[in-house]
């Protein structure tokens, strides 16, 4: 018998625990020619704001050893376009839809979330961790008060399951996680990107026009794994792990650290089939190890003591 890869997070059913991360997958259309989107556990859509945004000027992507730096700046078509065009495209794709929502102010963020109330969106992922915008973004996510305040406001504005996406650019990730849990978050996702920089030694200019950007990709995986492990041990709500996952065994590691599901990001730029390979690899691992349900993997790491 086939193992059951299904997972329920905050009342939302994901047929498997693999979700393309926000920002690398757009709204799904570009990948449809490669495999049916219905194979995915869910999709986390590109970060969307109340009003359309053009993002930062280029260059806004730089390759790094085993990673990528981005300073996109939340380019997106705005919430109304998202509802009218992207959601209508996604509605019969038979996969869970996560709307990743950001804003320059609490009020803007709340209004964007409100507009999703009567839509088919399954879950809101509140993005308080984008390092590439001058207002809002990570500014909300680096203090307990900021993270708690925006979570409280958004919680009041929606009946939909609420997941909060945390920044790794903090000294104590567990205190931020506890703050958003206390304000009614149903789940936590982490990590967003790590703030980084590259310099062109010929021009002496930073490679990114924004000077700095967010680092993701396999280089950050051990940091993400450590933070997911710490947060999963600090809160009672489910944790969705991401940061540098490239292969099925990375995903299994992340789940052993405590993630109920995983998001897959930067690897899609070099291997667009990665989510499917990861789903198939997890399934084979479960068959080979006689694991019938995916929850038997979650949080099962046996840390050394003493
Ligand atoms: C961006 O659009 O700048 C990236 C989004 C994010 O890091 O949350």
mmCIF file of N, CA, C and O in Angstrom, residues 2-91:
data_model
loop_
_atom_site.group_PDB
_atom_site.id
_atom_site.type_symbol
_atom_site.label_atom_id
_atom_site.label_comp_id
_atom_site.label_asym_id
_atom_site.label_seq_id
_atom_site.Cartn_x
_atom_site.Cartn_y
_atom_site.Cartn_z
ATOM 1 N N UNK A 2 0.431 2.264 -0.746
ATOM 2 C CA UNK A 2 1.204 3.526 -0.812
ATOM 3 C C UNK A 2 1.160 4.250 0.524
ATOM 4 O O UNK A 2 0.113 4.269 1.185
ATOM 5 N N UNK A 3 2.249 4.850 0.964
ATOM 6 C CA UNK A 3 2.194 5.632 2.215
ATOM 7 C C UNK A 3 1.352 6.887 2.035
ATOM 8 O O UNK A 3 1.154 7.353 0.926
ATOM 9 N N UNK A 4 0.870 7.405 3.152
ATOM 10 C CA UNK A 4 0.049 8.611 3.126
ATOM 11 C C UNK A 4 0.930 9.835 3.408
ATOM 12 O O UNK A 4 1.421 10.013 4.524
ATOM 13 N N UNK A 5 1.107 10.652 2.369
ATOM 14 C CA UNK A 5 1.941 11.857 2.517
ATOM 15 C C UNK A 5 1.125 13.077 2.947
ATOM 16 O O UNK A 5 1.656 14.170 3.092
ATOM 17 N N UNK A 6 -0.176 12.903 3.131
ATOM 18 C CA UNK A 6 -1.053 14.036 3.423
ATOM 19 C C UNK A 6 -0.782 14.637 4.794
ATOM 20 O O UNK A 6 -0.409 13.942 5.738
ATOM 21 N N UNK A 7 -0.965 15.951 4.877
ATOM 22 C CA UNK A 7 -0.746 16.646 6.142
ATOM 23 C C UNK A 7 -1.817 17.730 6.296
ATOM 24 O O UNK A 7 -2.223 18.352 5.319
ATOM 25 N N UNK A 8 -2.314 17.886 7.531
ATOM 26 C CA UNK A 8 -3.290 18.950 7.818
ATOM 27 C C UNK A 8 -2.607 20.017 8.658
ATOM 28 O O UNK A 8 -2.040 19.705 9.708
ATOM 29 N N UNK A 9 -2.683 21.253 8.194
ATOM 30 C CA UNK A 9 -2.094 22.375 8.941
ATOM 31 C C UNK A 9 -3.172 23.428 9.125
ATOM 32 O O UNK A 9 -3.705 23.955 8.136
ATOM 33 N N UNK A 10 -3.502 23.694 10.372
ATOM 34 C CA UNK A 10 -4.529 24.703 10.695
ATOM 35 C C UNK A 10 -5.817 24.451 9.921
ATOM 36 O O UNK A 10 -6.440 25.376 9.401
ATOM 37 N N UNK A 11 -6.182 23.173 9.800
ATOM 38 C CA UNK A 11 -7.448 22.841 9.145
ATOM 39 C C UNK A 11 -7.359 22.785 7.627
ATOM 40 O O UNK A 11 -8.349 22.481 6.960
ATOM 41 N N UNK A 12 -6.210 23.060 7.069
ATOM 42 C CA UNK A 12 -6.049 22.986 5.609
ATOM 43 C C UNK A 12 -5.365 21.669 5.266
ATOM 44 O O UNK A 12 -4.336 21.326 5.867
ATOM 45 N N UNK A 13 -5.942 20.947 4.291
ATOM 46 C CA UNK A 13 -5.337 19.675 3.903
ATOM 47 C C UNK A 13 -4.369 19.888 2.732
ATOM 48 O O UNK A 13 -4.714 20.510 1.731
ATOM 49 N N UNK A 14 -3.165 19.369 2.910
ATOM 50 C CA UNK A 14 -2.158 19.365 1.844
ATOM 51 C C UNK A 14 -1.950 17.897 1.471
ATOM 52 O O UNK A 14 -1.653 17.078 2.345
ATOM 53 N N UNK A 15 -2.091 17.558 0.196
ATOM 54 C CA UNK A 15 -2.016 16.130 -0.183
ATOM 55 C C UNK A 15 -0.611 15.570 0.015
ATOM 56 O O UNK A 15 -0.434 14.355 0.129
ATOM 57 N N UNK A 16 0.366 16.427 0.023
ATOM 58 C CA UNK A 16 1.731 16.045 0.389
ATOM 59 C C UNK A 16 2.369 17.287 1.005
ATOM 60 O O UNK A 16 1.825 18.398 0.890
ATOM 61 N N UNK A 17 3.550 17.144 1.653
ATOM 62 C CA UNK A 17 4.085 18.281 2.405
ATOM 63 C C UNK A 17 4.981 19.210 1.606
ATOM 64 O O UNK A 17 5.763 19.955 2.207
ATOM 65 N N UNK A 18 4.885 19.205 0.280
ATOM 66 C CA UNK A 18 5.831 19.983 -0.536
ATOM 67 C C UNK A 18 5.111 21.146 -1.233
ATOM 68 O O UNK A 18 4.168 20.950 -2.004
ATOM 69 N N UNK A 19 5.607 22.359 -0.950
ATOM 70 C CA UNK A 19 4.952 23.592 -1.408
ATOM 71 C C UNK A 19 6.030 24.502 -2.010
ATOM 72 O O UNK A 19 7.002 24.836 -1.317
ATOM 73 N N UNK A 20 5.925 24.897 -3.286
ATOM 74 C CA UNK A 20 6.866 25.905 -3.790
ATOM 75 C C UNK A 20 6.743 27.186 -2.958
ATOM 76 O O UNK A 20 5.638 27.621 -2.639
ATOM 77 N N UNK A 21 7.884 27.755 -2.607
ATOM 78 C CA UNK A 21 7.892 28.928 -1.727
ATOM 79 C C UNK A 21 7.496 30.190 -2.484
ATOM 80 O O UNK A 21 7.680 30.287 -3.703
ATOM 81 N N UNK A 22 6.995 31.143 -1.732
ATOM 82 C CA UNK A 22 6.586 32.415 -2.329
ATOM 83 C C UNK A 22 7.761 33.087 -3.039
ATOM 84 O O UNK A 22 8.871 33.151 -2.513
ATOM 85 N N UNK A 23 7.483 33.576 -4.241
ATOM 86 C CA UNK A 23 8.480 34.379 -4.956
ATOM 87 C C UNK A 23 9.206 33.629 -6.041
ATOM 88 O O UNK A 23 9.644 34.241 -7.009
ATOM 89 N N UNK A 24 9.335 32.314 -5.904
ATOM 90 C CA UNK A 24 10.063 31.574 -6.935
ATOM 91 C C UNK A 24 9.108 30.930 -7.935
ATOM 92 O O UNK A 24 9.543 30.421 -8.964
ATOM 93 N N UNK A 25 7.835 30.949 -7.634
ATOM 94 C CA UNK A 25 6.873 30.164 -8.408
ATOM 95 C C UNK A 25 5.807 31.055 -9.049
ATOM 96 O O UNK A 25 4.893 30.560 -9.701
ATOM 97 N N UNK A 26 5.954 32.364 -8.846
ATOM 98 C CA UNK A 26 4.930 33.281 -9.363
ATOM 99 C C UNK A 26 3.573 32.858 -8.844
ATOM 100 O O UNK A 26 3.365 32.671 -7.641
ATOM 101 N N UNK A 27 2.644 32.673 -9.784
ATOM 102 C CA UNK A 27 1.314 32.184 -9.426
ATOM 103 C C UNK A 27 1.060 30.844 -10.127
ATOM 104 O O UNK A 27 -0.074 30.443 -10.321
ATOM 105 N N UNK A 28 2.153 30.189 -10.538
ATOM 106 C CA UNK A 28 2.036 28.811 -11.022
ATOM 107 C C UNK A 28 2.082 28.637 -12.527
ATOM 108 O O UNK A 28 2.536 27.599 -13.015
ATOM 109 N N UNK A 29 1.655 29.649 -13.284
ATOM 110 C CA UNK A 29 1.452 29.464 -14.740
ATOM 111 C C UNK A 29 2.708 28.985 -15.455
ATOM 112 O O UNK A 29 2.657 28.129 -16.330
ATOM 113 N N UNK A 30 3.865 29.558 -15.056
ATOM 114 C CA UNK A 30 5.114 29.267 -15.783
ATOM 115 C C UNK A 30 5.516 27.802 -15.646
ATOM 116 O O UNK A 30 6.302 27.290 -16.443
ATOM 117 N N UNK A 31 5.007 27.114 -14.648
ATOM 118 C CA UNK A 31 5.436 25.734 -14.395
ATOM 119 C C UNK A 31 4.479 24.700 -14.965
ATOM 120 O O UNK A 31 4.776 23.519 -14.998
ATOM 121 N N UNK A 32 3.311 25.170 -15.420
ATOM 122 C CA UNK A 32 2.265 24.235 -15.799
ATOM 123 C C UNK A 32 2.663 23.335 -16.956
ATOM 124 O O UNK A 32 2.203 22.198 -17.054
ATOM 125 N N UNK A 33 3.568 23.808 -17.820
ATOM 126 C CA UNK A 33 3.965 22.976 -18.957
ATOM 127 C C UNK A 33 4.915 21.855 -18.523
ATOM 128 O O UNK A 33 5.178 20.920 -19.270
ATOM 129 N N UNK A 34 5.460 21.945 -17.305
ATOM 130 C CA UNK A 34 6.443 20.958 -16.849
ATOM 131 C C UNK A 34 5.804 19.769 -16.132
ATOM 132 O O UNK A 34 6.282 18.643 -16.216
ATOM 133 N N UNK A 35 4.753 20.031 -15.370
ATOM 134 C CA UNK A 35 4.034 18.965 -14.649
ATOM 135 C C UNK A 35 2.715 19.532 -14.160
ATOM 136 O O UNK A 35 2.563 20.757 -14.030
ATOM 137 N N UNK A 36 1.740 18.650 -13.876
ATOM 138 C CA UNK A 36 0.463 19.184 -13.389
ATOM 139 C C UNK A 36 0.643 19.798 -12.008
ATOM 140 O O UNK A 36 1.228 19.178 -11.112
ATOM 141 N N UNK A 37 0.141 21.007 -11.844
ATOM 142 C CA UNK A 37 0.257 21.703 -10.565
ATOM 143 C C UNK A 37 -0.439 20.916 -9.453
ATOM 144 O O UNK A 37 -0.086 21.020 -8.278
ATOM 145 N N UNK A 38 -1.396 20.091 -9.849
ATOM 146 C CA UNK A 38 -2.139 19.284 -8.866
ATOM 147 C C UNK A 38 -1.238 18.286 -8.133
ATOM 148 O O UNK A 38 -1.627 17.723 -7.119
ATOM 149 N N UNK A 39 -0.031 18.047 -8.619
ATOM 150 C CA UNK A 39 0.886 17.142 -7.900
ATOM 151 C C UNK A 39 1.393 17.765 -6.591
ATOM 152 O O UNK A 39 1.843 17.068 -5.688
ATOM 153 N N UNK A 40 1.339 19.094 -6.514
ATOM 154 C CA UNK A 40 1.934 19.787 -5.364
ATOM 155 C C UNK A 40 1.004 19.761 -4.159
ATOM 156 O O UNK A 40 -0.224 19.815 -4.300
ATOM 157 N N UNK A 41 1.610 19.755 -2.972
ATOM 158 C CA UNK A 41 0.805 19.873 -1.762
ATOM 159 C C UNK A 41 0.077 21.203 -1.732
ATOM 160 O O UNK A 41 -1.083 21.294 -1.322
ATOM 161 N N UNK A 42 0.739 22.247 -2.144
ATOM 162 C CA UNK A 42 0.140 23.582 -2.183
ATOM 163 C C UNK A 42 1.062 24.511 -2.929
ATOM 164 O O UNK A 42 2.144 24.104 -3.379
ATOM 165 N N UNK A 43 0.614 25.757 -3.068
ATOM 166 C CA UNK A 43 1.444 26.790 -3.696
ATOM 167 C C UNK A 43 1.428 28.004 -2.784
ATOM 168 O O UNK A 43 0.356 28.428 -2.356
ATOM 169 N N UNK A 44 2.596 28.558 -2.482
ATOM 170 C CA UNK A 44 2.628 29.851 -1.815
ATOM 171 C C UNK A 44 2.886 30.907 -2.887
ATOM 172 O O UNK A 44 3.953 30.937 -3.499
ATOM 173 N N UNK A 45 1.892 31.727 -3.123
ATOM 174 C CA UNK A 45 1.948 32.674 -4.247
ATOM 175 C C UNK A 45 2.938 33.811 -3.965
ATOM 176 O O UNK A 45 3.304 34.058 -2.814
ATOM 177 N N UNK A 46 3.346 34.497 -5.027
ATOM 178 C CA UNK A 46 4.267 35.639 -4.891
ATOM 179 C C UNK A 46 3.692 36.666 -3.910
ATOM 180 O O UNK A 46 2.497 36.963 -3.948
ATOM 181 N N UNK A 47 4.545 37.200 -3.060
ATOM 182 C CA UNK A 47 4.124 38.190 -2.074
ATOM 183 C C UNK A 47 3.288 39.286 -2.726
ATOM 184 O O UNK A 47 3.719 39.906 -3.700
ATOM 185 N N UNK A 48 2.106 39.511 -2.188
ATOM 186 C CA UNK A 48 1.149 40.435 -2.791
ATOM 187 C C UNK A 48 0.810 41.533 -1.788
ATOM 188 O O UNK A 48 0.670 41.278 -0.593
ATOM 189 N N UNK A 49 0.683 42.751 -2.320
ATOM 190 C CA UNK A 49 0.396 43.917 -1.484
ATOM 191 C C UNK A 49 -0.933 44.541 -1.926
ATOM 192 O O UNK A 49 -1.468 44.195 -2.985
ATOM 193 N N UNK A 50 -1.423 45.478 -1.133
ATOM 194 C CA UNK A 50 -2.710 46.103 -1.472
ATOM 195 C C UNK A 50 -2.648 46.754 -2.849
ATOM 196 O O UNK A 50 -3.535 46.576 -3.677
ATOM 197 N N UNK A 51 -1.573 47.513 -3.080
ATOM 198 C CA UNK A 51 -1.424 48.205 -4.360
ATOM 199 C C UNK A 51 -0.335 47.515 -5.184
ATOM 200 O O UNK A 51 0.587 46.912 -4.626
ATOM 201 N N UNK A 52 -0.418 47.609 -6.538
ATOM 202 C CA UNK A 52 0.639 47.022 -7.372
ATOM 203 C C UNK A 52 1.990 47.656 -7.053
ATOM 204 O O UNK A 52 2.048 48.826 -6.687
ATOM 205 N N UNK A 53 3.064 46.882 -7.197
ATOM 206 C CA UNK A 53 4.422 47.409 -6.971
ATOM 207 C C UNK A 53 5.319 46.976 -8.124
ATOM 208 O O UNK A 53 5.231 45.827 -8.557
ATOM 209 N N UNK A 54 6.186 47.880 -8.553
ATOM 210 C CA UNK A 54 7.133 47.541 -9.632
ATOM 211 C C UNK A 54 8.384 46.876 -9.094
ATOM 212 O O UNK A 54 9.175 46.319 -9.844
ATOM 213 N N UNK A 55 8.614 46.976 -7.809
ATOM 214 C CA UNK A 55 9.819 46.395 -7.220
ATOM 215 C C UNK A 55 11.003 47.325 -7.364
ATOM 216 O O UNK A 55 10.878 48.466 -7.805
ATOM 217 N N UNK A 56 12.169 46.826 -6.993
ATOM 218 C CA UNK A 56 13.391 47.638 -7.015
ATOM 219 C C UNK A 56 13.998 47.674 -8.410
ATOM 220 O O UNK A 56 13.780 46.762 -9.211
ATOM 221 N N UNK A 57 14.829 48.703 -8.701
ATOM 222 C CA UNK A 57 15.507 48.723 -10.005
ATOM 223 C C UNK A 57 16.534 47.597 -10.111
ATOM 224 O O UNK A 57 17.104 47.189 -9.096
ATOM 225 N N UNK A 58 16.799 47.118 -11.345
ATOM 226 C CA UNK A 58 17.814 46.080 -11.535
ATOM 227 C C UNK A 58 19.225 46.658 -11.494
ATOM 228 O O UNK A 58 19.364 47.881 -11.640
ATOM 229 N N UNK A 59 20.262 45.818 -11.329
ATOM 230 C CA UNK A 59 20.205 44.381 -11.091
ATOM 231 C C UNK A 59 19.634 44.059 -9.713
ATOM 232 O O UNK A 59 19.966 44.725 -8.742
ATOM 233 N N UNK A 60 18.806 43.018 -9.688
ATOM 234 C CA UNK A 60 18.208 42.653 -8.405
ATOM 235 C C UNK A 60 18.301 41.154 -8.117
ATOM 236 O O UNK A 60 17.633 40.656 -7.224
ATOM 237 N N UNK A 61 19.149 40.486 -8.903
ATOM 238 C CA UNK A 61 19.446 39.069 -8.650
ATOM 239 C C UNK A 61 20.951 38.886 -8.820
ATOM 240 O O UNK A 61 21.528 39.405 -9.780
ATOM 241 N N UNK A 62 21.602 38.170 -7.928
ATOM 242 C CA UNK A 62 23.024 37.849 -8.090
ATOM 243 C C UNK A 62 23.253 36.417 -7.627
ATOM 244 O O UNK A 62 22.745 36.020 -6.573
ATOM 245 N N UNK A 63 24.001 35.678 -8.446
ATOM 246 C CA UNK A 63 24.308 34.302 -8.063
ATOM 247 C C UNK A 63 25.426 34.313 -7.030
ATOM 248 O O UNK A 63 26.331 35.153 -7.084
ATOM 249 N N UNK A 64 25.389 33.399 -6.083
ATOM 250 C CA UNK A 64 26.438 33.274 -5.068
ATOM 251 C C UNK A 64 26.776 31.787 -4.960
ATOM 252 O O UNK A 64 26.023 30.959 -5.462
ATOM 253 N N UNK A 65 27.895 31.432 -4.308
ATOM 254 C CA UNK A 65 28.197 30.001 -4.192
ATOM 255 C C UNK A 65 27.047 29.269 -3.488
ATOM 256 O O UNK A 65 26.670 29.623 -2.375
ATOM 257 N N UNK A 66 26.462 28.318 -4.195
ATOM 258 C CA UNK A 66 25.334 27.539 -3.659
ATOM 259 C C UNK A 66 24.168 28.404 -3.210
ATOM 260 O O UNK A 66 23.488 28.083 -2.234
ATOM 261 N N UNK A 67 23.952 29.506 -3.891
ATOM 262 C CA UNK A 67 22.821 30.326 -3.467
ATOM 263 C C UNK A 67 22.513 31.448 -4.442
ATOM 264 O O UNK A 67 23.087 31.550 -5.525
ATOM 265 N N UNK A 68 21.579 32.292 -4.030
ATOM 266 C CA UNK A 68 21.186 33.426 -4.846
ATOM 267 C C UNK A 68 20.810 34.575 -3.908
ATOM 268 O O UNK A 68 20.228 34.356 -2.850
ATOM 269 N N UNK A 69 21.248 35.779 -4.318
ATOM 270 C CA UNK A 69 20.869 36.982 -3.574
ATOM 271 C C UNK A 69 19.778 37.668 -4.376
ATOM 272 O O UNK A 69 19.938 37.854 -5.587
ATOM 273 N N UNK A 70 18.687 38.068 -3.720
ATOM 274 C CA UNK A 70 17.673 38.805 -4.464
ATOM 275 C C UNK A 70 17.289 40.077 -3.725
ATOM 276 O O UNK A 70 17.322 40.130 -2.496
ATOM 277 N N UNK A 71 16.956 41.086 -4.533
ATOM 278 C CA UNK A 71 16.411 42.317 -3.945
ATOM 279 C C UNK A 71 15.229 42.760 -4.799
ATOM 280 O O UNK A 71 15.190 43.887 -5.286
ATOM 281 N N UNK A 72 14.302 41.854 -5.001
ATOM 282 C CA UNK A 72 13.182 42.119 -5.920
ATOM 283 C C UNK A 72 12.356 43.315 -5.447
ATOM 284 O O UNK A 72 11.959 44.166 -6.245
ATOM 285 N N UNK A 73 12.085 43.374 -4.164
ATOM 286 C CA UNK A 73 11.308 44.510 -3.657
ATOM 287 C C UNK A 73 9.810 44.330 -3.809
ATOM 288 O O UNK A 73 9.075 45.302 -4.008
ATOM 289 N N UNK A 74 9.374 43.071 -3.709
ATOM 290 C CA UNK A 74 7.936 42.749 -3.707
ATOM 291 C C UNK A 74 7.211 43.245 -4.959
ATOM 292 O O UNK A 74 6.113 43.801 -4.877
ATOM 293 N N UNK A 75 7.829 43.054 -6.113
ATOM 294 C CA UNK A 75 7.095 43.329 -7.356
ATOM 295 C C UNK A 75 5.864 42.439 -7.412
ATOM 296 O O UNK A 75 5.963 41.209 -7.237
ATOM 297 N N UNK A 76 4.709 43.029 -7.604
ATOM 298 C CA UNK A 76 3.481 42.219 -7.703
ATOM 299 C C UNK A 76 2.359 43.069 -8.275
ATOM 300 O O UNK A 76 2.427 44.293 -8.260
ATOM 301 N N UNK A 77 1.302 42.408 -8.779
ATOM 302 C CA UNK A 77 0.244 43.173 -9.479
ATOM 303 C C UNK A 77 -0.816 43.770 -8.560
ATOM 304 O O UNK A 77 -1.767 44.391 -9.049
ATOM 305 N N UNK A 78 -0.679 43.573 -7.238
ATOM 306 C CA UNK A 78 -1.685 44.122 -6.318
ATOM 307 C C UNK A 78 -2.800 43.126 -6.044
ATOM 308 O O UNK A 78 -3.064 42.210 -6.838
ATOM 309 N N UNK A 79 -3.462 43.311 -4.928
ATOM 310 C CA UNK A 79 -4.411 42.296 -4.439
ATOM 311 C C UNK A 79 -5.622 42.136 -5.364
ATOM 312 O O UNK A 79 -6.111 41.013 -5.571
ATOM 313 N N UNK A 80 -6.120 43.229 -5.939
ATOM 314 C CA UNK A 80 -7.330 43.101 -6.764
ATOM 315 C C UNK A 80 -7.036 42.311 -8.040
ATOM 316 O O UNK A 80 -7.827 41.454 -8.438
ATOM 317 N N UNK A 81 -5.883 42.581 -8.656
ATOM 318 C CA UNK A 81 -5.497 41.811 -9.844
ATOM 319 C C UNK A 81 -5.303 40.343 -9.480
ATOM 320 O O UNK A 81 -5.723 39.430 -10.197
ATOM 321 N N UNK A 82 -4.644 40.125 -8.319
ATOM 322 C CA UNK A 82 -4.415 38.750 -7.849
ATOM 323 C C UNK A 82 -5.749 38.002 -7.749
ATOM 324 O O UNK A 82 -5.883 36.869 -8.222
ATOM 325 N N UNK A 83 -6.740 38.652 -7.142
ATOM 326 C CA UNK A 83 -8.029 37.978 -6.952
ATOM 327 C C UNK A 83 -8.684 37.710 -8.313
ATOM 328 O O UNK A 83 -9.146 36.602 -8.588
ATOM 329 N N UNK A 84 -8.684 38.721 -9.158
ATOM 330 C CA UNK A 84 -9.417 38.590 -10.426
ATOM 331 C C UNK A 84 -8.739 37.641 -11.414
ATOM 332 O O UNK A 84 -9.387 36.826 -12.051
ATOM 333 N N UNK A 85 -7.408 37.731 -11.521
ATOM 334 C CA UNK A 85 -6.731 36.989 -12.592
ATOM 335 C C UNK A 85 -6.000 35.748 -12.093
ATOM 336 O O UNK A 85 -6.126 34.685 -12.689
ATOM 337 N N UNK A 86 -5.227 35.866 -11.027
ATOM 338 C CA UNK A 86 -4.408 34.722 -10.607
ATOM 339 C C UNK A 86 -5.265 33.686 -9.875
ATOM 340 O O UNK A 86 -5.143 32.488 -10.114
ATOM 341 N N UNK A 87 -6.142 34.138 -9.008
ATOM 342 C CA UNK A 87 -6.985 33.160 -8.289
ATOM 343 C C UNK A 87 -7.948 32.464 -9.233
ATOM 344 O O UNK A 87 -8.230 31.275 -9.067
ATOM 345 N N UNK A 88 -8.440 33.182 -10.222
ATOM 346 C CA UNK A 88 -9.372 32.516 -11.138
ATOM 347 C C UNK A 88 -8.628 31.455 -11.951
ATOM 348 O O UNK A 88 -9.190 30.423 -12.304
ATOM 349 N N UNK A 89 -7.347 31.692 -12.196
ATOM 350 C CA UNK A 89 -6.531 30.663 -12.872
ATOM 351 C C UNK A 89 -6.293 29.454 -11.953
ATOM 352 O O UNK A 89 -6.343 28.301 -12.371
ATOM 353 N N UNK A 90 -6.050 29.734 -10.664
ATOM 354 C CA UNK A 90 -5.666 28.655 -9.737
ATOM 355 C C UNK A 90 -6.859 27.842 -9.214
ATOM 356 O O UNK A 90 -6.677 26.777 -8.639
ATOM 357 N N UNK A 91 -8.082 28.337 -9.467
ATOM 358 C CA UNK A 91 -9.212 27.796 -8.712
ATOM 359 C C UNK A 91 -9.479 26.306 -8.948
ATOM 360 O O UNK A 91 -9.929 25.617 -8.039
#
